[in-house]
Short mmCIF file of C-alpha atoms and ligand atoms in Angstrom, two decimals:
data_model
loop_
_atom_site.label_atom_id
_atom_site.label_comp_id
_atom_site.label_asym_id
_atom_site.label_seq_id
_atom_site.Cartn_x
_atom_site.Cartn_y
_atom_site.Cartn_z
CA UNK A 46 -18.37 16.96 -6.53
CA UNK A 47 -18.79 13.62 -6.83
CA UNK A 48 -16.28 10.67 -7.96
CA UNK A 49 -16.73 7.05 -9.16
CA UNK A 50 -13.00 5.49 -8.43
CA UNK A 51 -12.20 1.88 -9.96
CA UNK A 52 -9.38 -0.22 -8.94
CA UNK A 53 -7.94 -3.40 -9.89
CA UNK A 54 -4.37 -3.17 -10.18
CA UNK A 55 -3.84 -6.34 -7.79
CA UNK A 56 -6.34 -9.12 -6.44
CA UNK A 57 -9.00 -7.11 -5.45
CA UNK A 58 -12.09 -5.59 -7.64
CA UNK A 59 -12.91 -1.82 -6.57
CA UNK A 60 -15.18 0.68 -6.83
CA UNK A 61 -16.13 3.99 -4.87
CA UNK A 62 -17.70 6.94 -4.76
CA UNK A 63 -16.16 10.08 -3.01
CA UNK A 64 -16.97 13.39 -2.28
CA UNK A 65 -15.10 16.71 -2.59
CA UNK A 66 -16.30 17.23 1.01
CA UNK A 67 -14.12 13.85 1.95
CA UNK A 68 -17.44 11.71 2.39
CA UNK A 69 -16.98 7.88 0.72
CA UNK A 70 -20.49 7.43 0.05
CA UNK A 71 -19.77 3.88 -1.30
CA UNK A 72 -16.86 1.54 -0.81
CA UNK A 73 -17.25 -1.70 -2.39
CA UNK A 74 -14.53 -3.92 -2.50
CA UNK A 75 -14.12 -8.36 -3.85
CA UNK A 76 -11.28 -9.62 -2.76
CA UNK A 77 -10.17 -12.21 -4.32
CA UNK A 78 -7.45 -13.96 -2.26
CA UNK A 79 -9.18 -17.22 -1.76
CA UNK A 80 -8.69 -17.39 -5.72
CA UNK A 81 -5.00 -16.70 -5.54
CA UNK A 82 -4.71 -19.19 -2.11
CA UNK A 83 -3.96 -22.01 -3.33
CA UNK A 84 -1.01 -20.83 -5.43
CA UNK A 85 0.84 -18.92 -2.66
CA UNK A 86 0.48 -15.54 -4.39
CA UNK A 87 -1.74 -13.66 -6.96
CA UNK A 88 -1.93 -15.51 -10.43
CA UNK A 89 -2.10 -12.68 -12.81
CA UNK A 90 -4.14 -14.77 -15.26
CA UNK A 91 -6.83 -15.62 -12.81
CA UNK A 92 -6.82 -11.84 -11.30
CA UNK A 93 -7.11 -10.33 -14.87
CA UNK A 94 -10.18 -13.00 -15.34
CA UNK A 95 -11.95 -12.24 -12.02
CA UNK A 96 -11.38 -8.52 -12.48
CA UNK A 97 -13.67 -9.20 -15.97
CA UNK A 98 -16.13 -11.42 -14.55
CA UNK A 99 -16.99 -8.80 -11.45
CA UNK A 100 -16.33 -5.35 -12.73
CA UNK A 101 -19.45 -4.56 -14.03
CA UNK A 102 -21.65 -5.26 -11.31
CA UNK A 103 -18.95 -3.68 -8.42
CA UNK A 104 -18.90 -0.50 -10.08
CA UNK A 105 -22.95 -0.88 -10.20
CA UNK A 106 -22.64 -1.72 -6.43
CA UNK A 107 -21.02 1.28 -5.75
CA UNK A 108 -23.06 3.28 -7.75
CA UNK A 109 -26.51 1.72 -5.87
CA UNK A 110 -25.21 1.77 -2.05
CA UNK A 111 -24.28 5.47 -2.55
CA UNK A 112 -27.62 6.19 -3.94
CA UNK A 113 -26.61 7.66 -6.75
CA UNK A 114 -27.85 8.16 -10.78
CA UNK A 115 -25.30 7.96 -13.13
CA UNK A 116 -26.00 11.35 -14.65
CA UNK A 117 -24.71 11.78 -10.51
CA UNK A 118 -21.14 11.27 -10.85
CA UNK A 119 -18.95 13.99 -11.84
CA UNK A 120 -15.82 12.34 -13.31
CA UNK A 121 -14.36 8.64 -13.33
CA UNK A 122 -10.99 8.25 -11.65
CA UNK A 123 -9.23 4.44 -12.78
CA UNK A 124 -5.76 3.44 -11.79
CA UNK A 125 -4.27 3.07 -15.01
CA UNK A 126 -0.80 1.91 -13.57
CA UNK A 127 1.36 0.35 -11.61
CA UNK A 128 0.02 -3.29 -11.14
CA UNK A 129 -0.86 -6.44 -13.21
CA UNK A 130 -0.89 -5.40 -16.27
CA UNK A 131 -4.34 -7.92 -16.84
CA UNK A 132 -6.57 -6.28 -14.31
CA UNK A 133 -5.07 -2.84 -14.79
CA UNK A 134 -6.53 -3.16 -18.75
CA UNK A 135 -9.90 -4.07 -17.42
CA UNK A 136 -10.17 -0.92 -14.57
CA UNK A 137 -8.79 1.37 -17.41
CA UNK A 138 -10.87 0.10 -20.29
CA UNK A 139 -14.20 0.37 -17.55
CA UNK A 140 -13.52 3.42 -16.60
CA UNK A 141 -12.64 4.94 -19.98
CA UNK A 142 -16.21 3.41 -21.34
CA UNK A 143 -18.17 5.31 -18.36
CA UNK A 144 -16.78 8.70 -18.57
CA UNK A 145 -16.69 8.05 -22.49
CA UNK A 146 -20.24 7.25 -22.14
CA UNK A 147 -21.28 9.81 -19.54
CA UNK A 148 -19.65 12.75 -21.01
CA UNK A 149 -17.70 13.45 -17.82
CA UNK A 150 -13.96 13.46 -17.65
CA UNK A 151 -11.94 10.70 -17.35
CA UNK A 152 -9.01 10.58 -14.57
CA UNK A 153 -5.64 8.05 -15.22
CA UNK A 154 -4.61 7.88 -11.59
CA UNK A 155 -1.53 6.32 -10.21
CA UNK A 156 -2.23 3.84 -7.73
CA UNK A 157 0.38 4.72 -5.39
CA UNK A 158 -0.92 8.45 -5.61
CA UNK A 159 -3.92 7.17 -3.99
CA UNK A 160 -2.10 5.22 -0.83
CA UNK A 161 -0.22 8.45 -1.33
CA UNK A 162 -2.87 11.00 -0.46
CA UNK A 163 -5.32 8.61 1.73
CA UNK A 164 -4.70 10.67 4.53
CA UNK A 165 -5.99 13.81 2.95
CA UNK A 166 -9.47 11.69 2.29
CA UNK A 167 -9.13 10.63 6.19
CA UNK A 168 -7.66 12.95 7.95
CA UNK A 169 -7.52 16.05 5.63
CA UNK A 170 -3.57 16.49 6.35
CA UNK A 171 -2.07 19.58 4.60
CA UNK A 172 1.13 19.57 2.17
CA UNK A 173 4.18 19.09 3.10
CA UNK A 174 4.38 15.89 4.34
CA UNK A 175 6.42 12.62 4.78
CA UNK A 176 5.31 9.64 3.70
CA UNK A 177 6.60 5.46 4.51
CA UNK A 178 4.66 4.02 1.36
CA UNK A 179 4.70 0.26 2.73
CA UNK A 180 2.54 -2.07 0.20
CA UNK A 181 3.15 -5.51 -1.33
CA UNK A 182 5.01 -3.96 -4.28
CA UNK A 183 6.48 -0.87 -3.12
CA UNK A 184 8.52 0.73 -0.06
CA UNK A 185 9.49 4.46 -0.29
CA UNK A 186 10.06 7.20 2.17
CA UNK A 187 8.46 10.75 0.08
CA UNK A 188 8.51 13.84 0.74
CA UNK A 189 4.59 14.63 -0.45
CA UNK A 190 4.63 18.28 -1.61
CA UNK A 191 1.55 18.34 -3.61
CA UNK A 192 -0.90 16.45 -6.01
CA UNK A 193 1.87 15.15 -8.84
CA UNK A 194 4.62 16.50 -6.68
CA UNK A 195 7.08 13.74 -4.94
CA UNK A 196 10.59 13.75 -3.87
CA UNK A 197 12.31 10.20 -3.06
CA UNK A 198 14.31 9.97 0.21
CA UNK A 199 14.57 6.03 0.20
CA UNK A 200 13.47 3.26 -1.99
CA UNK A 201 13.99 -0.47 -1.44
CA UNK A 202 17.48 -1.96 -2.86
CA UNK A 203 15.51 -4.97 -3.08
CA UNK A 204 12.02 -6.14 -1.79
CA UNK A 205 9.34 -4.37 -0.76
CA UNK A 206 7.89 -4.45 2.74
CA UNK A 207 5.07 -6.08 2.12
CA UNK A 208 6.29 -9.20 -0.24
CA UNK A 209 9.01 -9.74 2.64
CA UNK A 210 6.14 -10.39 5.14
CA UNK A 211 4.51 -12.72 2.17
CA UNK A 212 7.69 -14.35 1.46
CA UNK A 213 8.13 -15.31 5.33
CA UNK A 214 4.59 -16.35 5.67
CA UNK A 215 5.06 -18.75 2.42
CA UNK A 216 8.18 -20.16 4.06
CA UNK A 217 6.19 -21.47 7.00
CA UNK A 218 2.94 -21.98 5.02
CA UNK A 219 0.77 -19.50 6.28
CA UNK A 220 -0.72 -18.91 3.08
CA UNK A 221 -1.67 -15.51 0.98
CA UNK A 222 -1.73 -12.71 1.84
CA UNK A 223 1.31 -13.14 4.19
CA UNK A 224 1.22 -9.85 6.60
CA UNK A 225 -1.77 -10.39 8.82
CA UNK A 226 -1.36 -14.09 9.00
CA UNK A 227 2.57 -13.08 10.17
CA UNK A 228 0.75 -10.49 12.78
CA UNK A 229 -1.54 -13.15 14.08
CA UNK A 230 1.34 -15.41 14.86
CA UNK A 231 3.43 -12.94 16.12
CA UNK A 232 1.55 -12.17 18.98
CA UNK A 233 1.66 -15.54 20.51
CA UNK A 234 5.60 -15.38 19.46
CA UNK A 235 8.79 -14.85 21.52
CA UNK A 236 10.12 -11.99 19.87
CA UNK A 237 13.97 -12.14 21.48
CA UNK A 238 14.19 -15.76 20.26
CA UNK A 239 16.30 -15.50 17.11
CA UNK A 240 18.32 -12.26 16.21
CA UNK A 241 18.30 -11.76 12.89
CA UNK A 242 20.24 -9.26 11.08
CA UNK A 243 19.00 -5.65 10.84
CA UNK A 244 19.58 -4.83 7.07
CA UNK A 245 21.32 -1.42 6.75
CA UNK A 246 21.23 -0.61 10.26
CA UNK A 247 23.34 2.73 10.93
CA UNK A 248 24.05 3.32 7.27
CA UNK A 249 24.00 6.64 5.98
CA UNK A 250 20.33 8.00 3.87
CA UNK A 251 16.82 5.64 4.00
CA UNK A 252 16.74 3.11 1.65
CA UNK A 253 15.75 -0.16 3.13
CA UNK A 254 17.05 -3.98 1.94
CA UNK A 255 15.46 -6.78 3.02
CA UNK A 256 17.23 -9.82 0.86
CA UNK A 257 19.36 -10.95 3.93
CA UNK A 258 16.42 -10.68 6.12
CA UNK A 259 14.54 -13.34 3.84
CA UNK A 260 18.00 -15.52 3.73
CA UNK A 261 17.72 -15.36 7.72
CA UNK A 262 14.54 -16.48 8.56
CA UNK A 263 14.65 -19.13 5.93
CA UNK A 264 17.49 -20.39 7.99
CA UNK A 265 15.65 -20.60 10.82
CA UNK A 266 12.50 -22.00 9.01
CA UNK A 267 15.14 -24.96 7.91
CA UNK A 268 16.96 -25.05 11.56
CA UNK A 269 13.99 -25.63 13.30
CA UNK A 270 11.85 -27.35 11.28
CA UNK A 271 11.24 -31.11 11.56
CA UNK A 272 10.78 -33.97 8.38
CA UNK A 273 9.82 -30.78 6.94
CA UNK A 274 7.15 -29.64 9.60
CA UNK A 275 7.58 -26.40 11.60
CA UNK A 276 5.78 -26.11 15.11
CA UNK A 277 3.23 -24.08 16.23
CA UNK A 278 5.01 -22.00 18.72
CA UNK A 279 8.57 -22.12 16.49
CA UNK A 280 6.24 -20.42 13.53
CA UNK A 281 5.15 -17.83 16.43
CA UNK A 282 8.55 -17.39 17.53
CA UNK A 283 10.07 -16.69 13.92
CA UNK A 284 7.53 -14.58 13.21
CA UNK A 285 7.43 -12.07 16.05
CA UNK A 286 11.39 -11.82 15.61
CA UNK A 287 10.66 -11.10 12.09
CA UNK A 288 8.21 -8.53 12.74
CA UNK A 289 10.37 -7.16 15.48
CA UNK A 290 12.82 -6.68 13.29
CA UNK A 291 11.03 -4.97 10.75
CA UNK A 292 10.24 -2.35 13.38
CA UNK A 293 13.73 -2.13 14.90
CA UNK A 294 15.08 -1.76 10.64
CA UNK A 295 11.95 0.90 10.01
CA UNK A 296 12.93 2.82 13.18
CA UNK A 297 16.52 3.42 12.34
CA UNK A 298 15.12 4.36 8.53
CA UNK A 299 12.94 6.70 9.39
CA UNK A 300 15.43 8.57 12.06
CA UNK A 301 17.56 9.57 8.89
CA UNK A 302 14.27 10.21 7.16
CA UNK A 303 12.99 12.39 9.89
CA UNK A 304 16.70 14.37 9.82
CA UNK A 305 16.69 14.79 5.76
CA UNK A 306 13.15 15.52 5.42
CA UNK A 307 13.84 18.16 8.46
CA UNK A 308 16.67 19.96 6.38
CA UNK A 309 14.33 20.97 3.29
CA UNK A 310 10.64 21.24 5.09
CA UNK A 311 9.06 22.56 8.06
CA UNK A 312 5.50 20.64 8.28
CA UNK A 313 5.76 17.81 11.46
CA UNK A 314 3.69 15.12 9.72
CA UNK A 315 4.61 11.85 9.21
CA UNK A 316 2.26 9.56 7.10
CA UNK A 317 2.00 5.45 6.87
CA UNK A 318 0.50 4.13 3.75
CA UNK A 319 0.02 1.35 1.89
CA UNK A 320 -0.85 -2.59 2.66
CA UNK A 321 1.71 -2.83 5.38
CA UNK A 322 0.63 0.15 7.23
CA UNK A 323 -2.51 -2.04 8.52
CA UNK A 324 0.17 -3.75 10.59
CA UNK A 325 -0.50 -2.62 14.37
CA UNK A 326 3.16 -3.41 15.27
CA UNK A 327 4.50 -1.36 13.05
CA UNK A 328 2.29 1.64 13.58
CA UNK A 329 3.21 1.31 17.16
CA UNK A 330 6.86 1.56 15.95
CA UNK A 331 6.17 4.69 14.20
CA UNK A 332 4.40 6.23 16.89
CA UNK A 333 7.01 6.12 19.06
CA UNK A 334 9.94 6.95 16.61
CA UNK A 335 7.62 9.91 14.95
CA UNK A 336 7.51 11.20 18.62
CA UNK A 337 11.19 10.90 18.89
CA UNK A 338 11.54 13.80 16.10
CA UNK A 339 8.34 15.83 17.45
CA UNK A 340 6.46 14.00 14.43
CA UNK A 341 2.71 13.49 14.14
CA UNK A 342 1.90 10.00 13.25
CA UNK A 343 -1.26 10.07 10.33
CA UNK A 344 -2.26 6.11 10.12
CA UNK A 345 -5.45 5.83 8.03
CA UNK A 346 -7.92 3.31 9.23
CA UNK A 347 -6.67 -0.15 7.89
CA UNK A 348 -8.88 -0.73 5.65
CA UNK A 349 -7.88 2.16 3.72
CA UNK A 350 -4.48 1.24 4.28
CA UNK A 351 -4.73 -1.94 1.84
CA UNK A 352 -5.95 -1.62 -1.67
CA UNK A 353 -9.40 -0.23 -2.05
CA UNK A 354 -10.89 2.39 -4.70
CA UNK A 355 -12.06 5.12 -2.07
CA UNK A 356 -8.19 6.32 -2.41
CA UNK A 357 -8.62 6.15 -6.92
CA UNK A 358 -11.72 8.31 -6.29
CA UNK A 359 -9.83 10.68 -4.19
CA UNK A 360 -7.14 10.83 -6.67
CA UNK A 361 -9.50 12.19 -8.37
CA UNK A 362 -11.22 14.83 -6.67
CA UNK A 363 -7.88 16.31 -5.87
CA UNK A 364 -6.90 15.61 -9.66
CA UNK A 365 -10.25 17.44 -10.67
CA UNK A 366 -9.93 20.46 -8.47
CA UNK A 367 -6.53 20.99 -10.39
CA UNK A 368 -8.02 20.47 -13.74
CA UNK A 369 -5.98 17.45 -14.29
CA UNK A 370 -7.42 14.94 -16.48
CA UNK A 371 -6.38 12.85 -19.10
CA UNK A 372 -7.61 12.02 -22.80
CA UNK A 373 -8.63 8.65 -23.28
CA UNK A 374 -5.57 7.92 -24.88
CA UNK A 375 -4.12 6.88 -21.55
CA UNK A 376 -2.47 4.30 -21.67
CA UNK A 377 -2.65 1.20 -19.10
CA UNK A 378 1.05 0.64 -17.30
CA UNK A 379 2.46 -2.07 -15.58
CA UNK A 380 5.36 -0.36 -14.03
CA UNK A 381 4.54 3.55 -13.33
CA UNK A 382 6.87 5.13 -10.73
CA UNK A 383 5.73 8.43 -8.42
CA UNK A 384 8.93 9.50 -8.86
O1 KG4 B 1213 -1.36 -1.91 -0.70
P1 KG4 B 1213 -1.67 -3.36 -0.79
O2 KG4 B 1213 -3.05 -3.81 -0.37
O3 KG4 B 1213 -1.45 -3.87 -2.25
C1 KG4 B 1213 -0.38 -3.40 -3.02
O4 KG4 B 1213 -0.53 -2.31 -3.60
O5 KG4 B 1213 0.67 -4.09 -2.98
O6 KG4 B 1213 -0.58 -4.14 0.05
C2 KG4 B 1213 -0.60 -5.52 0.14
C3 KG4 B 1213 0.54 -5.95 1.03
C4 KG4 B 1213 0.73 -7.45 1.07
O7 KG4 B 1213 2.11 -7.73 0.93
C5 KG4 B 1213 0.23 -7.82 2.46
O8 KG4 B 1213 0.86 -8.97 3.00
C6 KG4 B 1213 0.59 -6.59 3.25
O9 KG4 B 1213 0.30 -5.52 2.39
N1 KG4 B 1213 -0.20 -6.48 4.48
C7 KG4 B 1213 0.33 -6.54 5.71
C8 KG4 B 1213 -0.76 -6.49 6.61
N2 KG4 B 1213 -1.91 -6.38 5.90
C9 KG4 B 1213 -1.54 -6.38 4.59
N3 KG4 B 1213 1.61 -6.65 6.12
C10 KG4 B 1213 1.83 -6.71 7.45
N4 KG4 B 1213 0.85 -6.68 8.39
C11 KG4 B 1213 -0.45 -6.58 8.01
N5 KG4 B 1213 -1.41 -6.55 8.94
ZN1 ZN B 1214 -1.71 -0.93 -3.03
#
């Protein structure tokens, strides 16, 4: 089996082709952050127009590197939703046209589905599992039962994981995308210099909050900061107490998540996802509070951790296997929740 997967629910054009024996034959990704630079975040206007411009010859890309016809592929997997409404259109409308054209069945997959079940593609892990979904727009702890089958534990009250390491990185002008610009600094940073608050620390279930977290370190950024300038090793500083923590907050989450998830399953697996899980702090974090609990930690490499269409085409082998896929009626969505 073999599955062209399209992505552009964000700033990066995607395509991929994937294997029902878990081989990417193809993974061909534009990113277009240096686009979106400038502006301190992604300009949906200029994503939606870039995602036009490059489509066609990325999903040709991915079709050539994998050495493939196109009478090949066996199905088209887009992410029809959530995302950008713009460049969601453009993956869904190109991926509806191929299968449409190709008489092969067309698969509407949710893009969190496919940070979701990377770890199947990487490291075949088996159902039940639980799951930190970290990205730019999302932060979740799952229990993963099955393709289609989620159960929430925690949810952010407010920001997502990934947008609070943007919006720190934007208050010190580090630019877009904030997390591994925030890494980078943080290991030249005194961690134990400022003690910020640890949002819902101790309190009962997992949902996370990171609002008075933000409020902190731009109190600091102001504090410190001179005519307007921050210094080299006060950005280090704030940022390795920022990302410190983030792990200290996503260790006490994920001890309650470790005791609930415990109560209803048996399965020892513990799953990162998403942008944020490229963060090497943070995996180090859940390594040690996963072992804690007797937990496995499953961290796919990082650069299936941030977007890419390798986890769409996955969604779709699974999808196929189950004889899931959609009409193309389906409909492009901005806002698409797992659960
Ligand atoms: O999954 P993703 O690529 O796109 C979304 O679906 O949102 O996640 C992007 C997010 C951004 O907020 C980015 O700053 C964050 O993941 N990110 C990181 C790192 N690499 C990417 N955050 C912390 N540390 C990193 N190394
Ligand atoms: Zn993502």
């Amino acid at each position: 089996m073999k599955i062209l997967g399209i992505e552009s629910s964000c700033d990066e054009t995607a395509a991929s082709v994937v294997t029902g024996e878990r081989a990417i034959l193809s993974n061909v990704i534009l990113s277009q952050h240096a686009a979106h630079q400038p502006y301190g975040g992604v300009v949906p206007e200029i994503a939606a127009r870039s995602h036009i411009e490059h489509m066609d010859d990325i999903v040709a890309r991915a079709l050539g590197t994998a050495g493939l016809a196109w009478g090949d592929i066996d199905a088209v997997a887009a992410t029809t939703g959530p995302g950008l409404i713009g460049g969601v259109i453009v993956g869904t409308m190109t991926g509806k046209a191929l299968a449409s054209v190709l008489g092969k069945p067309f698969i509407a997959v949710n893009h969190l589905e496919g940070h979701a079940l990377t770890a199947r593609l990487t490291d075949a892990t088996q159902f039940p599992y639980l799951l930190l979904l970290v990205s730019g727009g999302h932060c979740q702890i799952l229990a993963v039962e099955g393709v289609g089958r989620y159960r929430k534990l925690g949810n952010t009250l407010d920001d997502a994981l990934g947008e609070a390491f943007d919006k720190t990185a934007k208050m010190l002008g580090l630019g877009y995308p904030g997390g591994p610009a925030v890494e980078a600094q943080a290991r030249g940073g005194n961690a134990k210099r400022f003690a910020f608050p640890l949002p819902l620390k101790g309190r009962e279930g997992c949902d996370f909050s990171f609002s008075g977290l933000k409020t902190a370190v731009r109190l600091s950024v102001r504090e410190v900061a001179l005519d307007g300038v921050v210094a080299a090793q006060d950005v280090a500083d704030i940022c390795a107490s920022f990302q410190y923590t983030i792990g200290e907050v996503v260790k006490d989450r994920m001890r309650h998540a470790f005791q609930a998830y415990g109560m209803h399953y048996a399965s020892k697996t513990l799953v990162v996802a998403g942008g944020v899980a490229a963060n090497q702090y943070l995996r180090s974090c859940l390594e040690s509070v996963a072992g804690e609990y007797g937990f496995t930690l499953i961290a796919p490499p990082m650069s299936l951790c941030t977007d890419n269409a390798a986890m769409i085409a996955w969604v779709g082998v699974e999808r196929l296997r189950l004889g899931l896929t959609d009409t193309l009626d389906a409909e492009p969505r901005a806002r698409w929740p797992l659960v």
